[in-house]
Coordinates of C-alpha atoms in Angstrom, one line a residue:
M27 CA -26.0 5.3 -1.0
P28 CA -27.1 2.5 -3.4
A29 CA -29.4 -0.2 -2.4
A30 CA -27.9 -3.6 -1.6
V31 CA -27.7 -6.3 -4.2
R32 CA -30.5 -8.6 -3.0
A33 CA -29.9 -11.6 -5.3
V34 CA -27.3 -11.4 -8.0
V35 CA -27.8 -14.6 -10.0
A36 CA -27.1 -13.9 -13.6
P37 CA -28.2 -16.1 -16.4
R38 CA -25.3 -18.1 -17.8
R39 CA -25.0 -16.3 -21.0
S40 CA -24.8 -12.8 -19.4
R41 CA -22.3 -13.6 -16.7
L42 CA -19.3 -12.2 -18.6
R43 CA -21.2 -8.9 -19.2
V44 CA -22.3 -8.3 -15.6
A45 CA -19.3 -9.6 -13.7
A46 CA -17.3 -6.4 -13.6
A47 CA -20.4 -4.4 -12.6
L48 CA -21.0 -6.7 -9.7
V49 CA -17.6 -6.2 -8.3
V50 CA -18.0 -2.4 -8.5
S51 CA -21.3 -2.7 -6.7
A52 CA -19.8 -4.9 -4.0
A53 CA -16.9 -2.5 -3.6
V54 CA -19.1 0.5 -3.1
L55 CA -21.3 -1.4 -0.6
T56 CA -18.4 -2.7 1.4
A57 CA -16.7 0.7 1.6
C58 CA -20.0 2.3 2.8
G59 CA -20.8 -0.4 5.3
G60 CA -23.7 -1.6 3.2
T61 CA -27.5 -1.1 3.5
G62 CA -28.3 -4.7 2.9
G63 CA -31.7 -6.2 2.5
G64 CA -33.8 -8.4 4.8
S65 CA -37.2 -7.5 6.1
G66 CA -38.8 -6.1 9.3
R67 CA -37.6 -3.7 11.9
V68 CA -34.0 -3.5 13.0
V69 CA -33.4 -5.2 16.4
P70 CA -31.7 -2.6 18.7
D71 CA -28.5 -3.9 20.1
G72 CA -29.1 -7.3 18.4
Q73 CA -26.9 -10.4 18.5
A74 CA -25.8 -12.1 15.3
T75 CA -24.5 -15.6 14.6
I76 CA -22.3 -16.3 11.6
A77 CA -21.3 -19.6 10.0
M78 CA -17.9 -18.7 8.6
A79 CA -16.1 -20.7 5.9
F80 CA -12.6 -20.2 7.2
G81 CA -11.4 -20.0 10.8
P82 CA -8.2 -19.4 12.6
S83 CA -5.4 -21.9 12.2
A84 CA -2.5 -20.0 13.8
G85 CA -3.9 -18.5 17.0
Y86 CA -5.2 -15.4 15.4
G87 CA -1.7 -14.3 14.3
V88 CA -1.9 -11.1 12.4
D89 CA 1.0 -12.1 10.3
T90 CA -0.9 -15.2 9.0
D91 CA -4.1 -15.8 7.0
D92 CA -5.9 -15.6 10.4
A93 CA -5.7 -11.8 9.8
F94 CA -8.6 -12.2 7.3
V95 CA -10.8 -13.7 10.1
L96 CA -10.0 -10.7 12.3
S97 CA -10.7 -8.2 9.6
Q98 CA -13.9 -9.8 8.5
L99 CA -15.1 -9.9 12.2
G100 CA -14.5 -6.2 12.5
V101 CA -11.7 -6.6 15.1
T102 CA -8.7 -5.0 13.2
E103 CA -8.1 -2.2 10.7
S104 CA -5.1 -1.1 8.7
L105 CA -3.9 2.3 7.8
V106 CA -5.4 2.1 4.3
A107 CA -8.6 0.5 2.9
S108 CA -9.1 -0.7 -0.6
G109 CA -11.5 -2.5 -2.9
P110 CA -11.2 -4.6 -6.1
D111 CA -10.8 -1.3 -8.1
G112 CA -7.3 -1.1 -6.7
Q113 CA -7.7 2.4 -5.4
P114 CA -6.5 3.2 -1.8
R115 CA -9.0 4.8 0.6
P116 CA -8.6 6.4 4.0
A117 CA -8.9 4.1 7.1
L118 CA -6.7 4.7 10.1
A119 CA -4.7 7.0 7.9
T120 CA -6.5 9.9 6.3
A121 CA -3.9 11.1 3.8
W122 CA -0.5 10.0 2.5
A123 CA 2.2 11.3 0.2
Q124 CA 5.5 10.1 -1.3
Q125 CA 8.4 12.2 0.1
S126 CA 11.4 13.8 -1.6
D127 CA 13.2 10.6 -1.0
P128 CA 10.9 8.4 -3.1
R129 CA 11.6 5.4 -0.9
T130 CA 9.6 7.1 1.9
W131 CA 5.9 7.7 2.3
R132 CA 4.3 9.8 5.1
F133 CA 0.9 8.7 6.5
E134 CA -1.2 11.1 8.5
L135 CA -3.2 9.3 11.2
R136 CA -6.9 9.8 11.9
P137 CA -7.3 12.0 15.0
G138 CA -9.1 10.7 18.1
V139 CA -8.7 7.0 17.4
T140 CA -8.2 4.7 20.4
F141 CA -7.6 1.0 20.6
Q142 CA -10.3 -1.2 22.2
N143 CA -8.4 -1.1 25.5
G144 CA -8.2 2.7 25.6
E145 CA -4.6 3.2 24.3
P146 CA -4.3 6.0 21.8
L147 CA -3.4 5.6 18.2
T148 CA -0.1 7.4 17.7
G149 CA 2.7 7.5 15.2
Q150 CA 4.8 5.3 17.5
A151 CA 2.0 2.8 17.8
A152 CA 1.6 2.5 14.1
A153 CA 5.4 2.2 13.6
T154 CA 5.6 -0.5 16.3
A155 CA 2.9 -2.6 14.5
L156 CA 4.4 -2.2 11.0
N157 CA 8.0 -2.9 12.2
W158 CA 6.8 -6.1 14.0
V159 CA 5.0 -7.6 11.0
A160 CA 7.9 -6.7 8.6
G161 CA 10.3 -8.3 11.0
V162 CA 8.8 -11.7 11.6
A163 CA 10.6 -14.8 10.3
A164 CA 8.2 -15.2 7.4
P165 CA 6.7 -11.8 6.7
P166 CA 3.3 -11.8 4.9
R167 CA 3.4 -11.6 1.2
A168 CA 2.2 -8.0 1.0
V169 CA 5.4 -6.7 2.7
R170 CA 7.8 -9.5 2.2
G171 CA 11.2 -8.6 0.7
I172 CA 10.6 -4.8 0.4
G173 CA 12.8 -3.8 3.3
L174 CA 9.9 -2.0 5.1
Q175 CA 10.8 0.2 8.1
A176 CA 8.5 2.6 10.0
A177 CA 9.2 5.5 12.3
A178 CA 6.9 7.9 14.1
D179 CA 6.7 11.4 12.7
G180 CA 5.4 13.0 15.8
A181 CA 2.2 11.8 17.5
A182 CA -0.1 12.1 14.4
A183 CA 1.9 10.6 11.5
V184 CA 4.2 7.7 10.6
R185 CA 6.9 7.5 7.9
V186 CA 7.3 4.2 6.1
T187 CA 10.5 3.5 4.1
T188 CA 11.3 0.7 1.8
A189 CA 14.6 -0.5 0.3
K190 CA 13.6 0.8 -3.1
P191 CA 10.9 3.2 -4.2
D192 CA 7.5 1.4 -4.1
P193 CA 4.7 3.0 -6.2
I194 CA 2.0 0.9 -4.5
L195 CA 3.0 1.1 -0.9
P196 CA -0.3 2.6 0.2
L197 CA -2.0 -0.5 -1.3
R198 CA 0.4 -2.8 0.5
L199 CA -0.7 -1.1 3.7
S200 CA -4.3 -2.0 3.0
S201 CA -3.4 -5.7 3.6
V202 CA -5.1 -7.3 6.5
N203 CA -1.7 -8.4 7.7
T204 CA -0.7 -4.8 8.3
A205 CA -3.4 -4.2 10.9
I206 CA -2.4 -1.8 13.6
L207 CA -2.7 -3.2 17.2
A208 CA -2.2 -1.4 20.5
P209 CA 1.4 -1.3 21.7
S210 CA 0.6 -3.6 24.6
A211 CA -0.3 -6.3 22.1
Y212 CA 3.3 -6.9 21.3
R213 CA 4.2 -7.9 24.8
A214 CA 2.9 -11.3 23.9
T215 CA 4.1 -13.7 21.2
P216 CA 2.2 -13.8 18.9
P217 CA 0.7 -10.4 19.6
S218 CA -2.5 -10.5 21.6
V219 CA -5.6 -9.4 19.5
Q220 CA -8.0 -9.4 22.4
Q221 CA -9.0 -5.8 23.2
T222 CA -6.1 -4.4 21.1
G223 CA -7.7 -3.7 17.7
T224 CA -9.4 -0.5 16.5
G225 CA -12.4 -2.1 14.8
P226 CA -16.1 -1.9 15.6
M227 CA -16.0 -5.3 17.4
T228 CA -13.8 -6.6 20.1
I229 CA -13.0 -10.2 21.0
T230 CA -14.5 -11.3 24.4
R231 CA -13.8 -15.1 24.2
T232 CA -12.1 -17.6 21.9
N233 CA -12.9 -21.3 21.7
G234 CA -9.9 -22.6 19.7
T235 CA -10.7 -23.3 16.1
Q236 CA -14.4 -23.7 16.8
S237 CA -15.8 -20.3 17.6
V238 CA -15.3 -16.8 18.9
T239 CA -17.6 -14.3 20.6
L240 CA -17.4 -10.5 20.1
A241 CA -18.9 -7.4 21.7
R242 CA -19.4 -3.9 20.4
N243 CA -16.5 -1.6 20.7
D244 CA -18.0 1.5 22.3
R245 CA -14.8 3.4 21.7
Y246 CA -15.0 2.9 17.9
W247 CA -14.0 6.0 16.0
G248 CA -16.6 5.6 13.3
E249 CA -20.4 5.0 13.2
R250 CA -21.7 3.3 16.3
P251 CA -22.1 -0.4 15.6
Q252 CA -25.7 -1.6 15.6
L253 CA -24.9 -5.1 16.8
A254 CA -24.2 -5.5 20.5
G255 CA -22.5 -8.8 19.9
V256 CA -21.5 -11.5 17.4
T257 CA -20.9 -15.2 17.7
A258 CA -18.8 -16.6 14.8
N259 CA -18.8 -20.4 14.4
F260 CA -16.1 -21.8 12.1
V261 CA -17.7 -24.4 9.9
P262 CA -15.4 -25.8 7.2
D263 CA -18.1 -28.0 5.6
P264 CA -20.2 -26.0 3.1
A265 CA -23.2 -28.3 3.6
A266 CA -23.1 -27.8 7.3
R267 CA -23.1 -24.0 6.8
A268 CA -26.2 -24.3 4.7
L269 CA -27.8 -26.5 7.3
A270 CA -27.0 -24.1 10.1
L271 CA -28.7 -21.3 8.2
R272 CA -31.7 -23.5 7.3
A273 CA -32.1 -24.5 10.9
G274 CA -31.9 -21.0 12.3
D275 CA -28.6 -21.6 14.0
A276 CA -26.9 -18.9 11.9
D277 CA -28.0 -15.5 10.7
I278 CA -25.3 -15.4 8.0
A279 CA -23.7 -18.3 6.1
Q280 CA -20.6 -17.8 3.9
E281 CA -19.6 -19.6 0.7
L282 CA -22.5 -22.0 0.1
P283 CA -22.7 -24.5 -2.7
E284 CA -24.7 -23.1 -5.6
S285 CA -27.5 -25.6 -5.2
S286 CA -27.8 -24.7 -1.5
A287 CA -27.6 -20.9 -2.0
L288 CA -30.5 -21.0 -4.5
E289 CA -32.8 -22.6 -1.9
F290 CA -32.9 -19.3 0.2
T291 CA -35.4 -17.1 -1.5
G292 CA -37.9 -14.6 -0.2
D293 CA -37.8 -11.1 1.4
E294 CA -36.3 -12.4 4.6
Y295 CA -33.1 -13.5 2.9
V296 CA -30.2 -11.4 1.6
N297 CA -28.8 -13.8 -1.0
Q298 CA -25.7 -12.5 -2.9
T299 CA -23.3 -13.7 -5.5
V300 CA -20.6 -11.4 -6.7
A301 CA -17.8 -11.9 -9.2
A302 CA -14.6 -12.2 -7.4
P303 CA -11.0 -11.8 -8.5
R304 CA -10.4 -15.5 -7.9
T305 CA -9.3 -18.3 -10.2
A306 CA -9.3 -22.0 -9.6
S307 CA -6.2 -23.4 -11.4
L308 CA -4.2 -26.6 -11.8
V309 CA -0.8 -26.0 -10.4
L310 CA 1.8 -28.0 -12.3
N311 CA 5.1 -28.6 -10.5
Q312 CA 7.8 -27.7 -13.1
S313 CA 10.7 -28.6 -10.7
R314 CA 10.6 -32.3 -11.6
R315 CA 9.1 -34.8 -14.0
P316 CA 6.7 -35.0 -15.6
F317 CA 5.8 -31.3 -15.7
A318 CA 9.3 -30.1 -16.3
D319 CA 8.4 -31.1 -19.9
I320 CA 6.2 -28.4 -21.5
R321 CA 4.6 -31.1 -23.7
V322 CA 3.1 -32.8 -20.7
R323 CA 1.8 -29.4 -19.4
Q324 CA 0.3 -28.7 -22.8
A325 CA -1.3 -32.2 -22.8
V326 CA -3.0 -31.4 -19.5
A327 CA -4.2 -28.1 -20.8
A328 CA -5.6 -29.7 -24.0
A329 CA -7.3 -32.5 -22.1
V330 CA -9.4 -30.3 -19.8
D331 CA -12.7 -28.9 -21.0
R332 CA -12.9 -25.6 -19.1
T333 CA -16.2 -24.7 -20.6
A334 CA -17.8 -27.9 -19.3
L335 CA -16.3 -27.3 -15.8
G336 CA -17.8 -23.9 -15.5
E337 CA -21.2 -24.5 -17.2
Q338 CA -21.9 -28.1 -16.4
A339 CA -19.8 -29.4 -13.4
L340 CA -20.4 -26.2 -11.5
A341 CA -23.9 -25.6 -13.0
G342 CA -23.0 -22.2 -14.5
S343 CA -21.9 -20.8 -11.1
A344 CA -18.3 -20.1 -12.4
I345 CA -16.9 -18.5 -15.6
P346 CA -14.6 -20.7 -17.8
A347 CA -11.1 -19.3 -17.7
S348 CA -9.0 -18.6 -20.7
E349 CA -6.2 -17.1 -18.6
L350 CA -5.2 -16.1 -15.1
F351 CA -7.3 -12.9 -15.0
G352 CA -11.0 -12.9 -15.7
P353 CA -13.8 -10.4 -16.2
A354 CA -13.9 -9.4 -12.5
V355 CA -11.1 -6.9 -13.3
A356 CA -10.8 -4.4 -16.1
W357 CA -7.7 -5.9 -17.6
G358 CA -8.9 -9.5 -17.5
S359 CA -9.8 -11.6 -20.5
Q360 CA -13.4 -12.1 -21.5
D361 CA -12.5 -14.6 -24.2
A362 CA -13.8 -18.2 -24.1
P363 CA -11.1 -20.8 -23.3
P364 CA -9.8 -23.0 -26.1
P365 CA -11.9 -26.2 -26.6
A366 CA -10.7 -29.4 -25.2
D367 CA -8.7 -31.6 -27.6
P368 CA -8.1 -35.1 -26.0
A369 CA -6.6 -36.4 -29.3
R370 CA -4.0 -33.6 -29.2
A371 CA -3.3 -34.3 -25.6
R372 CA -2.6 -38.0 -26.4
Q373 CA -0.3 -37.0 -29.2
L374 CA 1.7 -34.6 -26.9
L375 CA 2.0 -37.3 -24.3
A376 CA 3.3 -39.7 -26.9
E377 CA 5.9 -37.2 -28.0
A378 CA 6.9 -37.0 -24.3
G379 CA 7.3 -40.7 -24.1
Y380 CA 4.0 -41.7 -22.5
G381 CA 1.3 -44.0 -23.9
P382 CA -0.5 -47.3 -23.3
G383 CA 2.7 -49.1 -22.6
N384 CA 4.0 -46.4 -20.3
P385 CA 1.0 -44.5 -18.9
L386 CA 1.5 -41.2 -17.2
R387 CA 0.5 -41.6 -13.5
I388 CA 0.1 -38.5 -11.4
E389 CA -1.4 -37.4 -8.1
L390 CA -3.9 -34.6 -8.0
G391 CA -4.2 -32.8 -4.6
S392 CA -6.6 -30.3 -3.4
Y393 CA -8.7 -29.3 -0.3
G394 CA -12.3 -29.2 0.5
A395 CA -12.8 -25.9 2.3
R396 CA -14.0 -24.2 -0.9
P397 CA -17.2 -25.9 -2.1
E398 CA -16.4 -25.9 -5.8
L399 CA -13.0 -27.7 -5.5
P400 CA -14.1 -31.3 -4.8
T401 CA -16.5 -31.1 -7.8
L402 CA -13.7 -29.8 -10.0
V403 CA -11.3 -32.4 -8.8
T404 CA -13.6 -35.2 -9.8
A405 CA -14.4 -33.7 -13.2
V406 CA -10.7 -33.0 -14.0
Q407 CA -9.8 -36.6 -13.0
E408 CA -12.3 -38.0 -15.5
M409 CA -11.1 -35.6 -18.3
L410 CA -7.5 -36.5 -17.8
R411 CA -8.4 -40.2 -17.8
G412 CA -10.0 -39.7 -21.1
A413 CA -6.6 -38.5 -22.5
G414 CA -4.8 -41.5 -21.1
I415 CA -3.5 -39.9 -17.8
E416 CA -4.1 -41.9 -14.7
V417 CA -4.9 -39.7 -11.8
T418 CA -4.9 -40.5 -8.0
V419 CA -6.8 -37.9 -6.0
R420 CA -5.6 -36.7 -2.6
I421 CA -7.9 -34.3 -0.7
G422 CA -6.6 -32.9 2.6
D423 CA -5.9 -29.8 4.7
Y424 CA -4.2 -27.1 2.8
D425 CA -2.2 -25.7 5.6
A426 CA -0.7 -29.1 6.3
R427 CA 0.2 -29.6 2.6
E428 CA 1.6 -26.1 2.0
P429 CA 5.2 -26.9 3.0
Q430 CA 5.3 -29.7 0.5
L431 CA 3.9 -27.5 -2.2
L432 CA 6.5 -24.8 -1.6
A433 CA 9.3 -27.4 -1.5
G434 CA 8.1 -28.9 -4.8
D435 CA 7.1 -32.3 -3.3
F436 CA 4.0 -32.9 -5.4
D437 CA 2.8 -33.5 -8.9
M438 CA -0.4 -31.4 -9.5
Y439 CA -2.6 -29.4 -7.2
L440 CA -5.9 -27.7 -7.6
L441 CA -5.8 -24.3 -5.9
S442 CA -8.3 -21.5 -5.6
R443 CA -6.4 -18.2 -5.4
S444 CA -7.5 -14.6 -5.3
Y445 CA -5.1 -12.7 -7.4
L446 CA -5.8 -9.5 -5.4
V447 CA -5.8 -11.1 -1.9
D448 CA -2.5 -9.9 -0.6
V449 CA -2.5 -6.5 -2.3
P450 CA -5.3 -5.1 -4.6
D451 CA -2.8 -4.8 -7.4
A452 CA -2.1 -7.8 -9.7
G453 CA 1.6 -7.0 -9.7
A454 CA 2.0 -8.3 -6.2
T455 CA 0.5 -11.7 -7.1
L456 CA 2.5 -11.9 -10.4
A457 CA 5.7 -11.3 -8.4
T458 CA 5.1 -13.7 -5.5
D459 CA 3.6 -16.5 -7.6
Y460 CA 5.5 -16.5 -10.9
T461 CA 8.9 -14.8 -10.6
C462 CA 12.1 -16.8 -10.1
Q463 CA 12.5 -15.6 -6.5
G464 CA 8.7 -15.5 -5.9
S465 CA 7.9 -16.4 -2.3
Y466 CA 4.7 -18.3 -3.3
N467 CA 5.8 -19.8 -6.7
L468 CA 4.0 -23.1 -6.4
N469 CA 4.5 -23.9 -10.1
H470 CA 8.2 -23.6 -9.5
Y471 CA 8.4 -21.6 -12.7
C472 CA 11.5 -19.5 -13.5
S473 CA 11.7 -17.4 -16.7
P474 CA 14.2 -14.5 -16.9
Q475 CA 12.0 -13.1 -19.7
F476 CA 8.9 -13.1 -17.5
D477 CA 10.9 -11.4 -14.7
A478 CA 12.0 -8.7 -17.2
L479 CA 8.4 -8.2 -18.3
L480 CA 7.5 -7.4 -14.7
A481 CA 10.5 -5.1 -14.1
P482 CA 8.8 -1.8 -15.1
L483 CA 6.2 -2.4 -12.3
A484 CA 8.8 -1.5 -9.8
N485 CA 8.5 2.2 -10.7
E486 CA 5.3 2.5 -12.7
T487 CA 2.5 4.4 -11.0
D488 CA 0.1 4.8 -13.9
P489 CA -2.8 2.3 -13.6
A490 CA -3.2 1.9 -17.4
A491 CA 0.5 1.2 -17.8
R492 CA 0.4 -1.3 -15.0
Q493 CA -2.6 -3.1 -16.4
K494 CA -0.9 -3.4 -19.8
V495 CA 1.9 -5.3 -18.1
F496 CA -0.6 -7.5 -16.3
T497 CA -2.2 -8.4 -19.7
E498 CA 1.2 -9.2 -21.3
A499 CA 2.1 -11.3 -18.2
A500 CA -1.0 -13.4 -18.5
A501 CA -0.3 -14.1 -22.1
K502 CA 3.3 -15.2 -21.3
L503 CA 2.0 -17.5 -18.5
N504 CA -0.4 -19.1 -21.0
A505 CA 2.3 -19.5 -23.6
D506 CA 4.6 -21.2 -21.1
V507 CA 1.7 -23.3 -19.7
V508 CA 2.4 -22.1 -16.1
G509 CA -0.5 -24.1 -14.6
V510 CA -3.9 -24.3 -16.2
P511 CA -6.5 -21.7 -15.1
L512 CA -9.8 -23.6 -15.0
V513 CA -12.6 -21.2 -13.9
H514 CA -13.1 -17.8 -12.3
T515 CA -15.2 -18.4 -9.2
N516 CA -17.7 -16.2 -7.4
A517 CA -18.1 -15.2 -3.8
N518 CA -21.5 -15.8 -2.2
G519 CA -23.3 -15.6 1.1
V520 CA -26.8 -15.7 2.5
G521 CA -28.2 -13.7 5.4
H522 CA -31.5 -14.4 7.1
R523 CA -33.3 -11.4 8.6
V524 CA -30.3 -9.1 8.5
T525 CA -29.6 -5.7 7.1
G526 CA -26.3 -4.1 6.2
Y527 CA -24.9 -7.4 4.9
T528 CA -22.8 -7.5 1.8
V529 CA -20.4 -10.0 0.3
D530 CA -16.9 -8.6 -0.1
P531 CA -15.1 -10.2 -3.1
L532 CA -11.8 -9.6 -1.3
A533 CA -12.9 -11.4 1.9
K534 CA -11.8 -8.5 4.1
S535 CA -15.1 -7.1 5.3
L536 CA -18.2 -8.7 6.9
V537 CA -19.1 -7.3 10.4
V538 CA -19.4 -3.6 9.7
P539 CA -21.1 -0.9 11.9
G540 CA -24.3 -1.0 9.8
L541 CA -24.8 -4.8 10.1
A542 CA -27.9 -5.6 12.1
T543 CA -30.5 -8.2 12.7
T544 CA -34.2 -7.6 11.9
E545 CA -37.5 -8.9 13.2

């Protein structure tokens, strides 16, 4: 078992070289539960308090992004586990195989697993959970549109069938949205997550969107959890999370601003920054003027100095992006982005009919839950102004804005998106975010050539061949100026007098059996 990463803060010039190694390290630590850092003796049956960056917004619905909260808190588990390397690993299922009918996969269940309320994990229980999430009005992106159906194969296995052969179905079933709950959970709408998961911690009390308390699941099938209880406070303000850690009101604080994270030094802190498969991009709405015109999109791309954003605006805490995928993954580009060219931007705008007598006025929206976004918004606004584009900024709640984004009722939006968040295979994000029928196509981009480029992924199982398609797809998105990737961001977190704490770049894991407080 490798030692935990105590403080991964790379010098600016070496970030590109170490990023992939950091992700591999984080994946290993997360999969093993981590050994963490900290100092002193482990507190037996300790209690931990966590300042979390994101809280529930849909009543802990497992079919929503609230499933990430449940997974991080150790409440729920899926049939399959995975890391940034895109390889499936056993979780509630110990083995799986594609059947003679290639549309069907059979998953063997881990023996002896019970839900937190004592109900047994069976093939029928797994089938009930998967059929429910696939059948909701708006299925999660990981299983949307694939025609998923599940059926028990005796007590110890479940068969999962899709409308067409799916070469990455096991990876889809590593999604936090495919968590398996006890059959009794589905008597409520949405399904009740209290006492119905299989994870090491069980919910004892919820306090709306403010906090949740958890207790150790003594029925857990794996290693006995070291913590007896956890209190998670949902603190959307990054500065407030840092303050809670500094004041001793939190043992762990997620996603701190770089300046704040660097304050926490010494043996009593576990201070981690890991490269994450996440890109902050400008989303440009191609469904209406002005961004239906590629010249205007090209002008925005030319006006923005991505190197300055990563190295100056964000103080070297992010990697300037030359394309959608960055050095956190094997197929991502490590090239520097093109330099800014405001003169070229003004020329392109003039060709599109904009200039001093008819200035381009647009609204730039974003949200403040991620600490780097407000800084990026301010910097981008000034860069665009330097090219003659007048920008009005609108910062608000993302969930409230999403229906407008999906409907094409906006100009430009700054979004931080993990391209492995739904499924740890980039094909899923490319399909949902960029194809003509993509369910999360915020750019409102439609190219039959791009869809044809992705078509081989429907049957391709070879990772190298899939990655070749990913690389070609990224080049096509650049050529068509489908949004403007700005920077590849990192994931960070700081723990005070804890051990077993690691930052998961996929935001699935946090409270693991090995997590403990120390004296």
